[in-house]
Short mmCIF file of C-alpha atoms and ligand atoms in Angstrom, two decimals:
data_model
loop_
_atom_site.label_atom_id
_atom_site.label_comp_id
_atom_site.label_asym_id
_atom_site.label_seq_id
_atom_site.Cartn_x
_atom_site.Cartn_y
_atom_site.Cartn_z
CA MET A 1 76.65 28.68 -60.51
CA ALA A 2 73.22 28.49 -58.59
CA TYR A 3 73.36 26.69 -55.10
CA SER A 4 70.56 24.55 -54.05
CA PRO A 5 68.59 23.44 -52.52
CA ALA A 6 65.93 26.38 -52.79
CA VAL A 7 65.13 27.91 -49.45
CA THR A 8 61.47 27.44 -48.61
CA LYS A 9 61.30 27.24 -44.62
CA ALA A 10 61.27 30.20 -42.06
CA VAL A 11 61.89 29.68 -38.44
CA VAL A 12 61.23 32.27 -36.05
CA PRO A 13 61.95 32.16 -32.81
CA VAL A 14 59.31 33.78 -30.13
CA ALA A 15 59.92 31.77 -26.84
CA GLY A 16 61.63 35.18 -25.27
CA LEU A 17 59.72 36.18 -21.91
CA GLY A 18 59.70 39.57 -23.16
CA THR A 19 60.57 41.20 -19.84
CA ARG A 20 60.79 44.74 -20.61
CA PHE A 21 56.91 44.75 -21.49
CA LEU A 22 55.78 43.64 -18.13
CA PRO A 23 53.03 43.75 -17.13
CA ALA A 24 51.76 43.20 -20.62
CA THR A 25 53.49 40.20 -21.19
CA LYS A 26 52.71 38.37 -18.66
CA ALA A 27 49.73 36.83 -19.85
CA THR A 28 50.36 37.53 -23.70
CA PRO A 29 53.49 36.71 -25.90
CA LYS A 30 55.57 39.44 -26.47
CA VAL A 31 54.99 38.81 -30.13
CA MET A 32 51.10 39.01 -29.72
CA LEU A 33 51.43 42.83 -28.90
CA PRO A 34 49.94 45.09 -31.33
CA VAL A 35 51.96 47.09 -33.46
CA VAL A 36 48.76 49.60 -34.88
CA ASP A 37 46.34 46.67 -35.14
CA LYS A 38 48.04 43.25 -35.89
CA PRO A 39 50.36 41.40 -33.71
CA ALA A 40 53.84 42.15 -34.77
CA ILE A 41 54.28 38.23 -35.26
CA GLN A 42 51.93 38.36 -38.29
CA TYR A 43 53.77 40.79 -39.92
CA VAL A 44 56.85 38.56 -39.99
CA VAL A 45 55.08 35.74 -41.15
CA GLU A 46 53.82 37.79 -43.59
CA GLU A 47 57.08 39.16 -44.81
CA ALA A 48 58.43 35.38 -44.87
CA VAL A 49 55.05 34.59 -47.21
CA ALA A 50 56.26 37.42 -49.33
CA ALA A 51 59.62 36.21 -49.93
CA GLY A 52 58.10 32.78 -50.63
CA LEU A 53 58.36 30.98 -47.91
CA GLY A 54 55.00 29.72 -46.99
CA ASN A 55 56.68 27.12 -44.39
CA VAL A 56 56.91 28.50 -41.40
CA LEU A 57 58.08 26.88 -37.88
CA LEU A 58 57.63 29.14 -34.45
CA ILE A 59 60.12 27.98 -31.79
CA THR A 60 57.87 29.00 -28.77
CA GLY A 61 58.08 28.61 -25.09
CA ASP A 62 55.77 28.45 -22.21
CA GLY A 63 52.55 30.01 -22.01
CA GLN A 64 52.10 30.78 -25.57
CA GLN A 65 48.98 29.02 -27.03
CA SER A 66 47.87 32.42 -28.12
CA ILE A 67 50.11 32.65 -30.77
CA ALA A 68 48.63 29.30 -32.20
CA GLU A 69 45.32 30.32 -31.97
CA HIS A 70 45.77 33.72 -33.75
CA PHE A 71 46.74 31.30 -36.85
CA GLU A 72 44.39 28.80 -36.52
CA ARG A 73 40.35 29.10 -37.32
CA ALA A 74 38.44 31.15 -34.78
CA LEU A 75 34.98 29.63 -35.75
CA ASP A 76 32.69 30.97 -33.17
CA LEU A 77 34.18 34.33 -33.58
CA GLU A 78 33.89 33.73 -37.38
CA ALA A 79 29.90 32.69 -37.11
CA ARG A 80 29.27 35.85 -34.94
CA LEU A 81 30.79 38.22 -37.21
CA ALA A 82 29.20 36.60 -40.11
CA ALA A 83 25.80 36.48 -38.42
CA ARG A 84 26.38 40.14 -38.10
CA GLY A 85 27.19 40.19 -41.73
CA ASN A 86 30.87 42.24 -40.84
CA GLN A 87 32.87 41.10 -43.66
CA ARG A 88 35.80 43.26 -43.22
CA ALA A 89 36.31 41.82 -39.68
CA LEU A 90 35.54 38.30 -40.92
CA ALA A 91 38.32 38.58 -43.60
CA ALA A 92 40.38 40.04 -40.30
CA VAL A 93 40.05 36.83 -38.54
CA ARG A 94 40.51 34.54 -41.42
CA ALA A 95 43.43 36.38 -43.18
CA PRO A 96 46.46 34.90 -40.50
CA THR A 97 44.92 31.51 -40.82
CA GLU A 98 45.55 31.58 -45.19
CA LEU A 99 48.85 33.23 -44.44
CA ALA A 100 51.14 29.87 -44.38
CA ARG A 101 51.45 26.33 -43.00
CA VAL A 102 52.78 27.24 -39.36
CA SER A 103 53.96 24.66 -37.05
CA TYR A 104 55.29 24.55 -33.65
CA VAL A 105 58.14 23.46 -32.05
CA ARG A 106 58.77 24.28 -28.39
CA GLN A 107 61.88 25.06 -26.75
CA ASP A 108 62.31 23.61 -23.17
CA SER A 109 64.47 26.18 -21.74
CA PRO A 110 65.43 29.60 -23.30
CA ARG A 111 69.39 28.80 -23.71
CA GLY A 112 69.64 31.47 -26.17
CA LEU A 113 68.92 32.02 -30.06
CA GLY A 114 71.39 29.55 -30.92
CA HIS A 115 69.36 26.97 -29.00
CA ALA A 116 66.33 28.36 -30.31
CA VAL A 117 67.52 27.73 -33.91
CA LEU A 118 68.75 24.10 -33.18
CA CYS A 119 65.42 23.37 -32.16
CA ALA A 120 64.25 23.75 -35.35
CA ALA A 121 66.81 21.16 -37.01
CA ASP A 122 64.43 17.99 -37.49
CA HIS A 123 61.55 19.87 -39.19
CA VAL A 124 64.23 21.81 -41.43
CA GLY A 125 66.42 19.14 -42.62
CA ASP A 126 69.46 19.42 -44.80
CA GLU A 127 67.92 22.22 -46.54
CA PRO A 128 68.96 26.34 -46.16
CA PHE A 129 66.28 28.00 -44.01
CA ALA A 130 65.40 31.80 -42.94
CA VAL A 131 65.54 32.60 -39.58
CA LEU A 132 63.52 35.46 -38.83
CA LEU A 133 63.75 37.33 -35.13
CA GLY A 134 59.89 39.15 -33.62
CA ASP A 135 61.74 41.94 -32.68
CA ASP A 136 62.70 43.42 -35.67
CA LEU A 137 59.79 44.82 -38.21
CA ILE A 138 61.23 45.20 -41.73
CA ASP A 139 59.05 47.72 -44.08
CA ALA A 140 57.13 45.25 -46.61
CA ARG A 141 58.53 47.60 -49.29
CA ASP A 142 62.33 47.08 -48.79
CA ASP A 143 62.55 43.21 -50.26
CA LEU A 144 65.31 42.43 -47.40
CA LEU A 145 65.07 38.48 -47.24
CA ALA A 146 64.63 38.00 -51.44
CA ARG A 147 67.73 39.63 -51.52
CA MET A 148 69.13 37.49 -48.90
CA ILE A 149 67.77 34.18 -50.85
CA ALA A 150 69.31 35.78 -53.98
CA ALA A 151 72.70 36.20 -52.33
CA ARG A 152 72.29 32.28 -51.18
CA GLN A 153 71.46 31.02 -54.44
CA ARG A 154 75.07 32.86 -55.86
CA TYR A 155 77.01 32.38 -52.89
CA GLY A 156 76.19 29.52 -50.87
CA GLY A 157 76.65 29.37 -47.19
CA SER A 158 74.72 31.67 -44.70
CA ILE A 159 73.87 34.67 -44.88
CA VAL A 160 72.92 37.68 -42.82
CA ALA A 161 71.43 41.14 -42.95
CA LEU A 162 73.96 44.08 -42.28
CA MET A 163 72.99 47.84 -41.07
CA GLU A 164 75.12 50.56 -40.17
CA ILE A 165 74.12 52.37 -37.05
CA PRO A 166 76.20 54.76 -34.67
CA ALA A 167 79.38 53.56 -33.41
CA ASP A 168 78.01 54.16 -29.35
CA GLN A 169 74.94 51.57 -30.54
CA VAL A 170 76.52 48.71 -31.59
CA SER A 171 77.02 46.72 -28.13
CA ALA A 172 73.42 45.89 -28.40
CA TYR A 173 73.87 43.72 -31.50
CA GLY A 174 75.78 41.57 -33.31
CA CYS A 175 78.33 42.91 -34.95
CA ALA A 176 80.22 42.19 -38.79
CA ALA A 177 83.38 42.71 -39.93
CA PHE A 178 83.79 42.34 -43.50
CA LYS A 179 85.28 42.80 -47.31
CA PRO A 180 83.66 43.68 -50.79
CA THR A 181 82.80 41.08 -53.09
CA ASP A 182 82.26 41.62 -56.85
CA ASP A 183 78.75 42.77 -55.66
CA GLN A 184 78.48 46.11 -54.66
CA ASP A 185 75.80 45.57 -52.09
CA ILE A 186 77.23 41.95 -51.10
CA VAL A 187 80.24 41.28 -48.36
CA ALA A 188 81.96 38.33 -47.36
CA ILE A 189 81.98 38.02 -43.59
CA THR A 190 85.81 37.68 -41.97
CA ASP A 191 84.25 38.04 -38.25
CA LEU A 192 81.39 38.10 -36.29
CA VAL A 193 81.32 39.36 -32.62
CA GLU A 194 78.51 39.28 -30.50
CA LYS A 195 77.27 42.44 -28.17
CA PRO A 196 81.10 43.50 -28.41
CA ASP A 197 82.48 46.46 -25.78
CA PRO A 198 81.98 49.77 -28.30
CA ASN A 199 86.02 49.75 -28.31
CA GLU A 200 86.31 46.22 -29.03
CA ALA A 201 83.46 46.20 -32.23
CA PRO A 202 85.15 45.22 -35.45
CA SER A 203 83.01 48.08 -37.13
CA ASN A 204 79.84 50.04 -36.71
CA TRP A 205 77.45 47.36 -38.82
CA ILE A 206 75.18 45.47 -37.11
CA VAL A 207 73.97 41.83 -37.46
CA ILE A 208 69.87 42.79 -37.81
CA GLY A 209 67.24 39.87 -37.19
CA ARG A 210 67.68 38.12 -40.71
CA TYR A 211 69.76 35.22 -41.82
CA VAL A 212 69.64 32.40 -44.37
CA CYS A 213 71.36 29.33 -42.87
CA ASP A 214 73.00 26.51 -44.20
CA PRO A 215 71.92 23.27 -42.69
CA ALA A 216 75.77 23.23 -41.65
CA ILE A 217 74.61 25.30 -38.85
CA PHE A 218 73.35 22.50 -36.77
CA PRO A 219 76.50 20.45 -35.97
CA VAL A 220 78.25 23.63 -35.16
CA LEU A 221 75.51 24.73 -32.51
CA ARG A 222 75.89 21.51 -31.29
CA GLU A 223 79.34 22.45 -30.27
CA THR A 224 78.84 26.09 -29.19
CA PRO A 225 79.41 27.02 -25.93
CA ALA A 226 77.52 29.52 -23.78
CA GLY A 227 78.66 33.09 -24.92
CA ARG A 228 77.81 36.41 -24.33
CA GLY A 229 74.88 36.43 -21.65
CA GLY A 230 75.69 32.62 -20.80
CA GLU A 231 73.26 31.97 -23.62
CA ILE A 232 73.90 29.49 -26.77
CA GLN A 233 74.89 32.63 -29.77
CA LEU A 234 73.55 32.36 -33.23
CA THR A 235 76.43 34.92 -33.75
CA ASP A 236 79.16 32.34 -32.45
CA ALA A 237 78.06 29.57 -34.43
CA LEU A 238 77.75 31.88 -37.63
CA ARG A 239 81.29 32.90 -36.71
CA THR A 240 82.54 29.52 -36.84
CA LEU A 241 81.09 29.18 -39.93
CA ALA A 242 82.70 32.37 -41.38
CA VAL A 243 86.33 32.03 -40.67
CA ALA A 244 86.29 28.14 -40.93
CA ASP A 245 88.40 26.97 -43.48
CA ARG A 246 86.61 26.13 -46.42
CA ASP A 247 88.42 22.97 -47.32
CA VAL A 248 87.68 21.46 -43.55
CA CYS A 249 84.32 22.84 -43.51
CA ALA A 250 83.67 21.45 -47.46
CA ASP A 251 80.17 22.01 -47.50
CA GLY A 252 78.01 24.83 -46.26
CA GLY A 253 80.82 27.17 -44.70
CA GLY A 254 81.27 30.63 -45.36
CA VAL A 255 78.96 33.85 -44.35
CA HIS A 256 78.15 37.19 -46.91
CA GLY A 257 76.48 40.09 -45.40
CA VAL A 258 73.90 41.59 -47.86
CA LEU A 259 73.96 45.50 -46.59
CA PHE A 260 70.72 46.72 -46.02
CA ARG A 261 69.77 50.73 -46.02
CA GLY A 262 65.63 50.14 -45.50
CA ARG A 263 63.60 50.36 -42.80
CA ARG A 264 63.90 48.35 -39.95
CA TYR A 265 61.55 48.77 -37.31
CA ASP A 266 62.81 47.81 -33.78
CA THR A 267 60.08 46.38 -31.08
CA GLY A 268 62.21 45.14 -28.88
CA ASN A 269 61.93 47.81 -26.45
CA LYS A 270 59.97 50.67 -25.13
CA GLN A 271 61.19 53.80 -27.15
CA ASP A 272 61.76 51.72 -30.27
CA PHE A 273 58.19 50.05 -29.82
CA LEU A 274 56.56 53.29 -29.75
CA ARG A 275 58.17 54.63 -32.30
CA THR A 276 57.35 51.79 -34.67
CA THR A 277 53.77 52.06 -33.70
CA VAL A 278 53.93 55.96 -34.48
CA GLU A 279 55.46 55.33 -38.09
CA PHE A 280 52.99 52.43 -38.88
CA ALA A 281 50.12 54.66 -38.10
CA CYS A 282 51.58 57.54 -40.14
CA ALA A 283 51.93 55.08 -43.35
CA ARG A 284 48.59 54.08 -42.66
CA PRO A 285 46.08 55.01 -45.43
CA ASP A 286 43.22 54.46 -43.39
CA LEU A 287 44.79 56.13 -40.16
CA ALA A 288 47.08 59.03 -41.18
CA PRO A 289 44.29 61.36 -42.55
CA ASP A 290 43.24 61.75 -39.11
CA PHE A 291 46.28 60.84 -36.92
CA VAL A 292 48.75 63.22 -38.61
CA PRO A 293 47.25 66.28 -38.62
CA TRP A 294 46.30 65.37 -34.71
CA LEU A 295 49.84 64.14 -34.21
CA ARG A 296 51.54 67.68 -35.46
CA GLU A 297 48.85 69.54 -33.48
CA PHE A 298 50.03 67.44 -30.26
CA LEU A 299 53.53 68.18 -31.24
CA ARG A 300 52.98 71.30 -31.54
CA ASN A 301 51.25 71.91 -27.78
CA LEU A 302 53.80 70.17 -26.12
CA PRO A 303 55.56 72.04 -23.53
C1 LIG B 401 70.08 39.32 -31.64
C2 LIG B 401 71.25 38.52 -32.02
C3 LIG B 401 72.26 39.93 -32.32
C4 LIG B 401 71.50 40.78 -33.17
C5 LIG B 401 69.98 41.08 -32.78
C6 LIG B 401 69.26 41.92 -33.99
O1 LIG B 401 70.01 39.70 -30.16
O2 LIG B 401 71.57 37.74 -31.21
O3 LIG B 401 73.56 39.42 -32.91
O4 LIG B 401 72.20 42.07 -33.63
O5 LIG B 401 69.17 40.01 -32.31
O6 LIG B 401 68.14 42.34 -33.18
P1 LIG B 401 68.77 40.08 -29.40
O7 LIG B 401 67.72 41.65 -29.74
O8 LIG B 401 67.92 38.62 -29.25
O9 LIG B 401 69.40 40.38 -27.74
#
């Protein structure tokens, strides 16, 4: 049986302060920092659209007008570029405006990822929806979100994406315990812990920043107390849905995990941001022919 309705909406929380990137993030939202020549948020919206989710809600905070401006027409700039006959630049300026139907909800106070997702309740209504975190970029060649949407259609409930990492790194992430299903790369979640102490982690499989949530998450989030870091955690609400007796949680309960072995790029801290930038540059046909030989030479000469 295929669970319905279909997933059509994406929710992207972007209100974070980006404190690790100050002063760059003093006047520029973190998700507007460029990875090569596109702000991180544009990659994320492109990923949502590629998975068929053309309705994108951004959960924003203070001082983030530039995000909305990025997805709106810039008529003066377009006129100037047109006057110069610069079609390439014109296409780059227009592309983000033509991508998706982007709308915004304001998160009045930063009370955690769970609270940010709760701000989407009115917009989402009674439908399953995807959540994409702007710090994680998933390679466009790895169709993770499409696999997660297919898993939702097959199993119902909510879906998380799981990645295996070295055990000494799990305390930076949400971490899952699970059991197999008949599908090789889909598991049934039995426990979720947000940022566990390494010796208490249920496994070394972490939750990465892609989710498909059943709308049943909203009433659960309203009842979820502040958890790790004093914040309302999406992981805690998903745990409630994962462990709830299906009879008690009649609709929308159950959480499955899609095992992901593809390419995830983290932009949430400086080291990973730099690595991501270099990896993206090396994969770009317009840049790699010059950049890669230079990089090799640079590394050879590095003391
Ligand atoms: C968030 C989630 C965490 C998840 C991570 C993925 O944490 O709370 O469960 O593993 O994203 O990037 P954050 O990075 O916002 O601290």
